[in-house]
Coordinates of C-alpha atoms and ligand atoms in Angstrom, one line a residue:
M1 CA 15.0 -21.2 10.5
L2 CA 13.6 -18.2 13.0
Y3 CA 12.3 -15.3 12.4
L4 CA 11.8 -11.6 13.6
S5 CA 9.5 -8.4 13.6
T6 CA 11.1 -5.7 11.7
R7 CA 10.4 -3.9 15.0
G8 CA 12.2 -5.4 17.6
D9 CA 10.0 -8.0 19.5
P10 CA 12.5 -9.4 21.0
A11 CA 10.3 -13.0 20.2
R12 CA 11.5 -15.9 17.8
K13 CA 9.4 -17.5 16.2
R14 CA 8.8 -21.0 14.0
F15 CA 7.2 -20.7 10.2
C16 CA 4.4 -22.8 11.0
E17 CA 3.3 -20.1 13.9
I18 CA 4.1 -17.0 11.7
L19 CA 1.9 -18.6 9.1
L20 CA -1.0 -18.4 11.2
E21 CA 0.1 -14.9 13.0
G22 CA 0.1 -12.9 10.1
L23 CA 1.3 -9.5 11.8
A24 CA 4.0 -9.9 14.3
P25 CA 2.4 -8.4 18.0
D26 CA 3.9 -5.2 18.4
G27 CA 2.8 -4.2 14.4
G28 CA 6.2 -4.7 12.8
L29 CA 6.4 -7.8 9.8
Y30 CA 7.9 -10.9 10.1
L31 CA 11.2 -11.5 8.0
P32 CA 14.0 -14.6 8.3
E33 CA 16.8 -13.9 10.9
R34 CA 19.3 -14.3 8.0
Y35 CA 18.5 -14.4 4.0
P36 CA 19.6 -18.6 3.6
Q37 CA 22.9 -18.2 0.5
V38 CA 22.5 -20.8 -2.1
D39 CA 25.8 -21.2 -3.3
A40 CA 27.1 -22.9 -7.0
A41 CA 26.9 -25.9 -7.0
T42 CA 23.1 -25.8 -5.3
L43 CA 22.0 -22.9 -8.2
A44 CA 23.2 -25.7 -10.6
R45 CA 21.3 -28.6 -8.8
W46 CA 18.1 -26.4 -9.1
R47 CA 18.3 -25.6 -12.8
Q48 CA 17.7 -28.9 -13.6
L49 CA 14.3 -29.5 -11.0
A50 CA 10.7 -29.0 -12.3
Y51 CA 8.9 -26.2 -10.8
P52 CA 7.3 -28.5 -8.1
E53 CA 10.3 -29.3 -6.4
L54 CA 12.1 -26.3 -7.2
A55 CA 9.4 -24.5 -4.8
F56 CA 10.2 -28.0 -2.6
E57 CA 13.8 -27.1 -2.2
V58 CA 13.3 -22.8 -2.2
L59 CA 10.8 -23.7 1.0
S60 CA 13.0 -26.1 2.7
L61 CA 15.3 -23.3 3.2
Y62 CA 13.3 -21.5 4.8
V63 CA 10.8 -24.3 7.1
D64 CA 12.3 -26.7 9.3
D65 CA 8.8 -27.0 11.4
I66 CA 7.0 -29.5 8.7
P67 CA 8.4 -32.7 8.0
P68 CA 10.3 -33.0 4.2
A69 CA 7.7 -35.9 3.1
D70 CA 5.0 -33.6 4.3
L71 CA 6.5 -30.3 2.3
K72 CA 7.5 -32.1 -0.4
A73 CA 3.6 -33.6 -1.2
I74 CA 1.8 -29.9 -0.5
C75 CA 4.2 -28.6 -3.1
A76 CA 3.4 -31.3 -5.3
K77 CA -0.4 -30.9 -5.0
T78 CA -0.3 -26.8 -5.1
Y79 CA 2.0 -26.8 -8.9
T80 CA 0.7 -29.4 -11.2
P81 CA -1.0 -28.1 -14.8
E82 CA -4.1 -28.9 -14.2
V83 CA -4.4 -26.0 -12.1
F84 CA -2.0 -23.8 -13.8
G85 CA -1.8 -24.7 -17.4
T86 CA 1.3 -25.6 -18.2
K87 CA 4.0 -27.9 -17.0
E88 CA 6.7 -24.8 -16.6
I89 CA 3.9 -23.8 -14.5
V90 CA 5.4 -19.9 -15.1
P91 CA 6.6 -19.7 -18.4
L92 CA 8.2 -17.5 -20.4
K93 CA 7.8 -15.5 -23.5
K94 CA 9.7 -13.6 -25.7
L95 CA 8.9 -10.2 -26.8
E96 CA 12.4 -8.1 -28.3
D97 CA 15.3 -9.0 -28.1
G98 CA 16.4 -9.4 -24.7
V99 CA 12.8 -9.0 -23.3
C100 CA 10.7 -11.6 -22.4
L101 CA 7.4 -11.7 -20.5
E102 CA 7.5 -14.6 -17.6
A103 CA 3.7 -15.9 -16.9
L104 CA 3.2 -16.1 -13.6
S105 CA -1.0 -15.6 -14.1
N106 CA -2.7 -18.8 -16.2
G107 CA -3.7 -20.0 -12.5
P108 CA -7.5 -20.4 -11.3
T109 CA -8.1 -16.6 -10.7
L110 CA -6.2 -15.3 -13.8
A111 CA -3.4 -13.1 -11.5
F112 CA 0.2 -13.9 -10.1
K113 CA -1.5 -13.7 -6.3
D114 CA -2.7 -17.5 -7.1
M115 CA 1.0 -18.4 -6.8
A116 CA 1.0 -17.8 -3.4
M117 CA -2.5 -18.4 -2.1
Q118 CA -2.6 -21.5 -3.9
L119 CA -0.2 -22.5 -1.9
L120 CA -1.0 -20.6 1.3
G121 CA -4.4 -22.6 1.1
H122 CA -2.8 -26.5 1.1
L123 CA -1.0 -25.1 4.1
F124 CA -3.4 -23.6 5.9
E125 CA -5.3 -26.7 5.8
Y126 CA -2.4 -28.8 6.7
E127 CA -1.7 -26.6 9.4
L128 CA -5.0 -26.2 11.1
A129 CA -5.2 -30.2 10.8
R130 CA -2.7 -31.0 12.6
R131 CA -3.9 -28.5 15.6
G132 CA -7.3 -29.8 15.7
E133 CA -8.0 -26.1 15.4
T134 CA -10.3 -24.1 12.3
L135 CA -9.6 -20.8 11.7
N136 CA -12.3 -18.0 9.9
I137 CA -10.3 -15.3 7.4
L138 CA -11.8 -12.0 6.9
G139 CA -10.3 -9.8 3.8
A140 CA -10.9 -6.9 2.6
T141 CA -11.0 -6.7 -1.3
S142 CA -11.0 -4.4 -4.8
G143 CA -11.0 -7.4 -6.8
D144 CA -7.9 -9.6 -7.5
T145 CA -7.3 -10.7 -3.9
G146 CA -10.4 -11.8 -2.5
S147 CA -10.8 -13.9 -6.1
A148 CA -7.5 -15.5 -5.3
A149 CA -7.5 -16.0 -1.2
E150 CA -11.6 -18.0 -2.4
H151 CA -10.5 -20.0 -5.0
A152 CA -7.7 -21.3 -2.7
M153 CA -9.7 -21.9 0.3
R154 CA -12.7 -23.1 -1.4
G155 CA -13.7 -26.4 0.3
K156 CA -10.7 -26.7 2.4
Q157 CA -11.0 -28.7 5.7
G158 CA -11.0 -26.3 9.3
V159 CA -10.9 -22.7 7.1
R160 CA -14.1 -19.9 6.0
V161 CA -13.5 -17.2 4.4
F162 CA -15.7 -14.1 4.6
M163 CA -14.8 -11.6 2.2
T164 CA -15.6 -7.6 2.1
S165 CA -15.6 -5.7 -1.6
P166 CA -16.7 -2.7 -2.1
N167 CA -20.5 -3.5 -3.5
G168 CA -20.7 -2.4 -7.7
R169 CA -17.3 -1.5 -7.7
M170 CA -15.5 -4.3 -8.7
S171 CA -15.7 -5.1 -12.5
P172 CA -18.1 -7.1 -13.6
F173 CA -15.7 -10.5 -14.2
Q174 CA -14.1 -10.5 -10.8
Q175 CA -17.6 -10.0 -8.9
A176 CA -18.3 -13.3 -10.8
Q177 CA -15.0 -15.0 -9.9
M178 CA -15.6 -14.4 -6.1
F179 CA -20.2 -14.4 -6.2
S180 CA -20.2 -17.6 -8.7
L181 CA -18.6 -19.5 -6.0
Q182 CA -21.3 -22.1 -4.3
D183 CA -18.7 -23.6 -2.1
E184 CA -20.4 -23.3 1.7
N185 CA -16.8 -22.0 3.2
I186 CA -16.6 -19.0 1.3
H187 CA -18.8 -15.8 2.7
N188 CA -19.1 -13.0 0.0
L189 CA -20.0 -9.9 1.6
A190 CA -20.5 -6.3 -0.8
I191 CA -20.6 -3.4 1.9
E192 CA -22.3 -0.4 0.7
G193 CA -19.1 1.7 0.6
V194 CA -15.9 1.9 -1.1
F195 CA -12.7 -0.2 -0.7
D196 CA -11.4 2.1 2.4
D197 CA -14.3 1.0 4.4
C198 CA -14.2 -2.1 3.5
Q199 CA -10.2 -2.2 5.1
D200 CA -11.2 0.0 8.0
I201 CA -13.9 -2.5 9.2
V202 CA -11.5 -5.4 8.8
K203 CA -9.6 -3.2 11.2
A204 CA -11.9 -2.9 13.4
V205 CA -12.3 -6.3 14.1
S206 CA -9.1 -7.4 14.0
N207 CA -8.5 -4.5 16.9
D208 CA -11.7 -6.2 18.7
L209 CA -8.8 -8.9 20.5
D210 CA -11.6 -10.3 22.3
F211 CA -14.3 -11.2 19.0
K212 CA -11.1 -12.2 16.9
R213 CA -10.1 -15.3 19.9
R214 CA -13.7 -15.7 20.7
H215 CA -13.8 -16.3 16.8
R216 CA -10.6 -17.5 15.6
I217 CA -10.1 -14.5 13.2
G218 CA -7.1 -14.4 10.8
T219 CA -5.8 -13.0 7.4
V220 CA -4.5 -13.4 4.3
N221 CA -3.5 -10.5 3.5
S222 CA -0.2 -9.3 1.3
I223 CA 2.1 -9.3 4.7
N224 CA 1.9 -13.5 5.2
W225 CA 6.1 -13.9 5.2
A226 CA 4.5 -17.7 3.5
R227 CA 2.6 -15.7 0.7
L228 CA 6.1 -14.2 -0.1
V229 CA 8.8 -16.4 -0.1
A230 CA 6.1 -18.2 -2.0
Q231 CA 7.2 -15.7 -5.0
V232 CA 10.6 -16.4 -4.4
V233 CA 10.0 -19.4 -5.8
Y234 CA 9.5 -17.5 -9.4
Y235 CA 12.3 -15.5 -9.5
F236 CA 14.8 -18.4 -9.6
A237 CA 12.0 -20.2 -11.8
G238 CA 12.5 -17.3 -14.2
Y239 CA 16.4 -16.6 -14.2
F240 CA 17.0 -20.3 -14.4
Q241 CA 14.3 -20.1 -18.5
A242 CA 16.2 -16.8 -19.4
T243 CA 19.7 -17.9 -19.4
R244 CA 22.1 -21.5 -19.9
S245 CA 24.6 -20.8 -17.1
N246 CA 24.7 -19.3 -13.8
V247 CA 26.8 -17.3 -14.2
E248 CA 25.3 -14.9 -16.2
R249 CA 22.6 -11.9 -14.7
V250 CA 19.2 -10.9 -15.2
S251 CA 17.1 -8.4 -14.5
F252 CA 13.3 -8.6 -13.6
A253 CA 10.5 -5.7 -14.3
V254 CA 7.9 -6.0 -11.7
P255 CA 4.5 -3.8 -11.6
S256 CA 4.5 -2.8 -8.1
G257 CA 2.0 -2.1 -5.5
N258 CA 2.0 -3.1 -2.0
F259 CA 5.2 -4.2 -2.8
G260 CA 4.7 -7.9 -2.2
N261 CA 5.9 -9.5 -5.6
I262 CA 9.1 -7.2 -5.8
C263 CA 10.0 -7.9 -1.9
A264 CA 10.3 -11.4 -2.7
G265 CA 12.5 -10.7 -5.6
H266 CA 14.7 -8.9 -3.5
V267 CA 14.9 -11.8 -1.1
A268 CA 15.9 -13.6 -3.8
R269 CA 18.8 -11.3 -4.6
M270 CA 19.8 -11.5 -0.9
M271 CA 19.6 -15.4 -1.1
G272 CA 22.1 -14.7 -4.5
L273 CA 20.1 -15.8 -7.2
P274 CA 22.2 -13.5 -9.6
I275 CA 19.8 -10.8 -10.3
D276 CA 21.5 -7.1 -12.0
R277 CA 18.2 -5.0 -11.2
L278 CA 14.8 -5.1 -9.8
V279 CA 13.0 -2.9 -12.0
L280 CA 9.8 -1.4 -10.3
A281 CA 6.8 0.2 -11.9
T282 CA 4.4 1.9 -10.7
N283 CA 1.1 3.9 -11.9
E284 CA 0.1 7.2 -11.4
N285 CA -0.3 6.2 -7.2
D286 CA 4.1 6.7 -7.5
V287 CA 5.2 6.9 -3.7
L288 CA 7.6 4.0 -4.1
D289 CA 9.4 5.6 -7.7
E290 CA 9.2 8.7 -6.1
F291 CA 11.4 7.3 -3.5
F292 CA 13.7 4.7 -5.2
R293 CA 14.7 7.7 -7.7
T294 CA 15.1 10.2 -4.7
G295 CA 14.8 8.7 -1.4
V296 CA 12.6 10.7 -0.1
Y297 CA 9.1 8.5 1.0
R298 CA 5.4 9.7 1.2
A299 CA 2.8 7.7 2.2
R300 CA -0.2 9.3 0.9
S301 CA -4.0 9.2 2.2
G302 CA -6.8 7.7 0.2
L303 CA -8.0 10.9 -0.8
D304 CA -5.0 11.5 -2.3
T305 CA -5.2 7.9 -4.7
F306 CA -5.8 8.2 -7.8
E307 CA -8.3 5.2 -9.8
T308 CA -5.7 4.2 -12.4
S309 CA -6.7 1.6 -15.4
S310 CA -4.7 -0.6 -13.4
P311 CA -6.3 -0.3 -10.7
S312 CA -4.9 -3.0 -8.4
M313 CA -1.5 -1.6 -8.0
D314 CA -3.5 1.8 -6.5
I315 CA -2.4 2.1 -3.3
S316 CA -1.6 4.9 -1.6
K317 CA 0.6 2.9 1.6
A318 CA 2.7 -0.2 0.3
S319 CA 1.9 -2.7 3.6
N320 CA 5.6 -4.6 2.6
F321 CA 7.6 -1.5 2.2
E322 CA 8.8 -1.9 5.2
R323 CA 10.6 -5.3 4.8
F324 CA 13.0 -3.4 2.4
V325 CA 13.4 -0.3 4.9
F326 CA 14.3 -3.3 7.8
D327 CA 17.0 -4.1 5.0
L328 CA 17.8 -0.5 3.8
V329 CA 18.4 0.3 7.5
G330 CA 21.3 -2.5 8.3
R331 CA 18.5 -4.2 10.0
D332 CA 17.9 -1.3 13.1
A333 CA 14.5 -2.2 14.3
A334 CA 14.8 0.9 16.3
T335 CA 14.7 3.3 13.3
V336 CA 12.0 0.9 11.6
R337 CA 10.2 1.4 15.1
R338 CA 10.5 5.1 14.5
L339 CA 9.8 5.4 10.4
F340 CA 6.5 3.1 10.3
A341 CA 5.1 3.0 14.0
D342 CA 2.0 4.7 14.5
E343 CA 1.1 6.3 11.8
L344 CA -1.3 8.7 11.7
P345 CA -2.6 10.7 8.4
G346 CA 0.1 13.2 7.5
K347 CA 3.0 11.4 8.9
G348 CA 5.3 8.3 7.3
R349 CA 7.1 10.8 5.7
F350 CA 10.9 9.9 5.7
A351 CA 14.3 10.0 3.5
L352 CA 16.6 7.9 3.9
A353 CA 19.8 7.5 2.3
L354 CA 19.7 4.9 -1.2
D355 CA 22.1 2.2 -1.3
P356 CA 22.5 1.0 -4.7
R357 CA 23.9 -2.4 -3.8
F358 CA 20.4 -3.4 -3.6
G359 CA 19.9 -3.2 -7.6
F360 CA 17.0 -1.4 -7.8
V361 CA 15.6 1.4 -9.8
S362 CA 12.0 2.2 -10.6
G363 CA 9.4 4.1 -13.3
K364 CA 6.2 5.5 -13.6
S365 CA 3.8 4.6 -16.2
T366 CA 0.1 6.5 -16.6
H367 CA -3.2 5.8 -18.6
A368 CA -1.8 7.1 -22.2
D369 CA 1.6 5.0 -21.5
R370 CA -0.2 1.5 -20.8
I371 CA -2.6 2.2 -23.7
A372 CA 0.5 3.1 -26.1
T373 CA 2.6 -0.4 -24.2
I374 CA -0.8 -3.1 -24.9
R375 CA -1.1 -1.3 -28.3
D376 CA 2.2 -1.3 -29.7
T377 CA 3.0 -4.9 -28.0
H378 CA 0.0 -6.3 -30.0
Q379 CA 0.8 -4.7 -32.9
C380 CA 5.0 -5.9 -33.4
F381 CA 4.5 -9.7 -31.4
G382 CA 0.8 -10.6 -31.5
V383 CA 0.8 -10.8 -27.4
V384 CA -2.3 -8.9 -25.7
I385 CA -0.7 -8.1 -22.1
D386 CA -2.9 -6.4 -19.0
P387 CA -3.0 -3.0 -17.9
H388 CA -0.4 -4.1 -15.3
T389 CA 1.9 -5.5 -16.7
A390 CA 2.2 -2.7 -20.0
D391 CA 3.2 -0.8 -16.3
G392 CA 6.2 -2.7 -15.8
L393 CA 6.9 -3.3 -19.9
K394 CA 7.2 -0.3 -20.3
V395 CA 8.8 0.9 -17.2
A396 CA 11.2 -1.8 -18.3
R397 CA 12.1 -0.6 -21.6
E398 CA 13.4 2.9 -19.6
H399 CA 16.0 0.3 -17.7
L400 CA 17.3 -2.3 -20.6
Q401 CA 21.3 -2.8 -20.4
A402 CA 22.7 -4.3 -23.4
G403 CA 23.8 -8.9 -22.9
V404 CA 21.5 -8.7 -19.5
P405 CA 18.2 -10.4 -20.2
M406 CA 14.8 -8.0 -18.4
V407 CA 12.4 -10.4 -17.3
V408 CA 8.9 -8.6 -17.3
L409 CA 6.4 -10.7 -14.8
E410 CA 3.3 -11.1 -16.2
T411 CA 0.7 -10.4 -12.7
A412 CA -2.5 -11.0 -14.9
L413 CA -4.1 -11.7 -17.6
P414 CA -5.8 -9.2 -19.8
I415 CA -9.1 -10.7 -20.1
K416 CA -9.7 -9.4 -16.1
F417 CA -9.2 -5.4 -17.5
A418 CA -11.7 -6.2 -20.7
A419 CA -13.0 -2.4 -20.9
T420 CA -9.0 -1.3 -21.3
I421 CA -8.2 -3.6 -23.9
A422 CA -10.5 -2.6 -26.1
E423 CA -9.6 1.2 -25.5
A424 CA -6.3 -0.4 -26.6
I425 CA -6.9 -2.6 -29.7
G426 CA -10.1 -2.3 -30.5
R427 CA -11.3 -5.5 -29.3
E428 CA -11.7 -7.7 -26.2
P429 CA -9.2 -10.0 -25.4
A430 CA -9.9 -13.9 -25.6
R431 CA -11.1 -15.4 -22.8
P432 CA -9.8 -18.8 -21.3
E433 CA -12.1 -21.6 -21.2
H434 CA -12.6 -22.1 -18.0
V435 CA -14.4 -18.5 -17.2
Q436 CA -16.4 -18.5 -20.0
G437 CA -20.1 -17.5 -19.4
I438 CA -19.3 -16.8 -15.8
E439 CA -21.0 -13.2 -15.3
S440 CA -23.9 -15.2 -16.2
L441 CA -23.7 -18.7 -13.2
P442 CA -25.7 -17.6 -10.2
R443 CA -24.1 -15.5 -7.4
R444 CA -23.4 -15.9 -4.2
V445 CA -23.2 -12.4 -1.5
E446 CA -25.0 -11.3 1.1
V447 CA -25.1 -7.0 0.6
L448 CA -24.2 -5.1 4.1
P449 CA -24.0 -1.8 5.0
A450 CA -21.2 -0.1 6.3
D451 CA -20.9 -0.7 9.6
V452 CA -18.8 -3.0 11.9
N453 CA -21.7 -4.3 14.1
A454 CA -23.1 -5.7 11.1
V455 CA -20.1 -7.5 9.5
K456 CA -19.6 -8.8 13.1
S457 CA -23.4 -10.2 13.5
Y458 CA -23.2 -11.7 10.0
I459 CA -19.9 -13.6 11.2
E460 CA -21.4 -14.7 13.7
A461 CA -24.5 -15.9 13.0
Q462 CA -22.9 -18.0 10.6
L463 CA -20.9 -19.6 13.3
A464 CA -23.8 -20.2 15.6
Ligands
PLP501 C1 -1.7 -7.4 -6.7 C2 -1.3 -6.9 -8.2 C3 -0.3 -6.1 -8.3 C4 0.5 -5.7 -7.3 O1 1.6 -6.4 -6.8 P1 2.4 -6.1 -5.5 O2 2.7 -7.6 -4.7 O3 0.6 -5.6 -4.4 O4 3.6 -5.7 -5.6 C5 0.3 -5.7 -9.7 N1 -0.3 -6.6 -10.9 C6 -1.5 -7.1 -10.7 C7 -2.6 -7.6 -11.7 C8 -2.5 -7.6 -8.7 O5 -3.5 -8.4 -8.9

């Protein structure tokens, strides 16, 4: 399998090259040259498999530069009951008739990002050892991504993480998840500024090609193809649990921010998994809902992005959206380049003809919806859901069809957003054993000014 850039760069690359590279040199995103097709016989065979074997089968279609035995071993050590809590890894939980939750948040940091990031940690360690190289990951986080990356990379050979976050702006629980790590290869940089400042610093360092090469700087952001393909696996696993035979159709509802999670659903559907609809749910930051209702895309600036009670979806420009647009315009890279390249503030506006064949529908959920959904899910089913999952469930219910099960992806556990849960049900949610008392553990964090040079000097001092 070879990979191409959505913006038309003529190079074709293999999986392990794009694993460490991230963005294509022309600024585009990598996609496979074609989507491998999964036929009825294959689906029937996959239905019998345990999660790590299913992951191996899906990945094998996309990875041909890691020997199968090694890839199989990587999947086996990634998706274990010890790390993800159950042997199903992503069990379904039934709510009302025809609606269930798919639990994706029982990994180390209690959000679905662990599903892909844990695999990425093992893949990085494997590939870097094979090349005899090291990598220094520089990232920016407002919460979930940073902790998932740090917990995936902690203690891994050949990898160091420098994670910037806005000082004092993450929830106490999120801060504790990151800052309590004592591993030597993990560096927390609390920046005196907001999330956008962190992101600007990471961009500025990445644009300094000399610094980047000298210090072997890499990223783990959500445009990484390996993360996306890891997420494809749980659409298959959810489908098999929600159905008895492979002629049935299932819809998935996905709380969306950067369009990474639902893009994996799009890929699974393109491979031939019988997905009826992909229901995209946004919060008050509804750029994507607007697009899927009207065909008009208007990326917003950071200033026009609301702070909401489902903060992991507070995104003004969805970084994976370009992948779907590439397919929507018939894989015409020239068009994609025109729509996305050199996006300046105020640009990134276009209108496209929607195509119902892709199965997308959408909706939006507000703070009041979220609170009401958390409350009534607790009252009716005794289940406490997090605010992002609540957005997904609220929009899912607007798109139910008789005879088509709806699987709502649970993207975090409620304990990560305890204040909103308390507002909805009058008490804090239950806390899993392994995160009891983490707020009082000793912290390892460096506070730095919102200044690129301060971050560069810090990195250089650590690598010296
Ligand atoms: C990251 C995140 C999302 C958004 O996922 P995307 O892949 O960015 O669309 C939703 N909910 C939670 C809890 C998250 O951490």
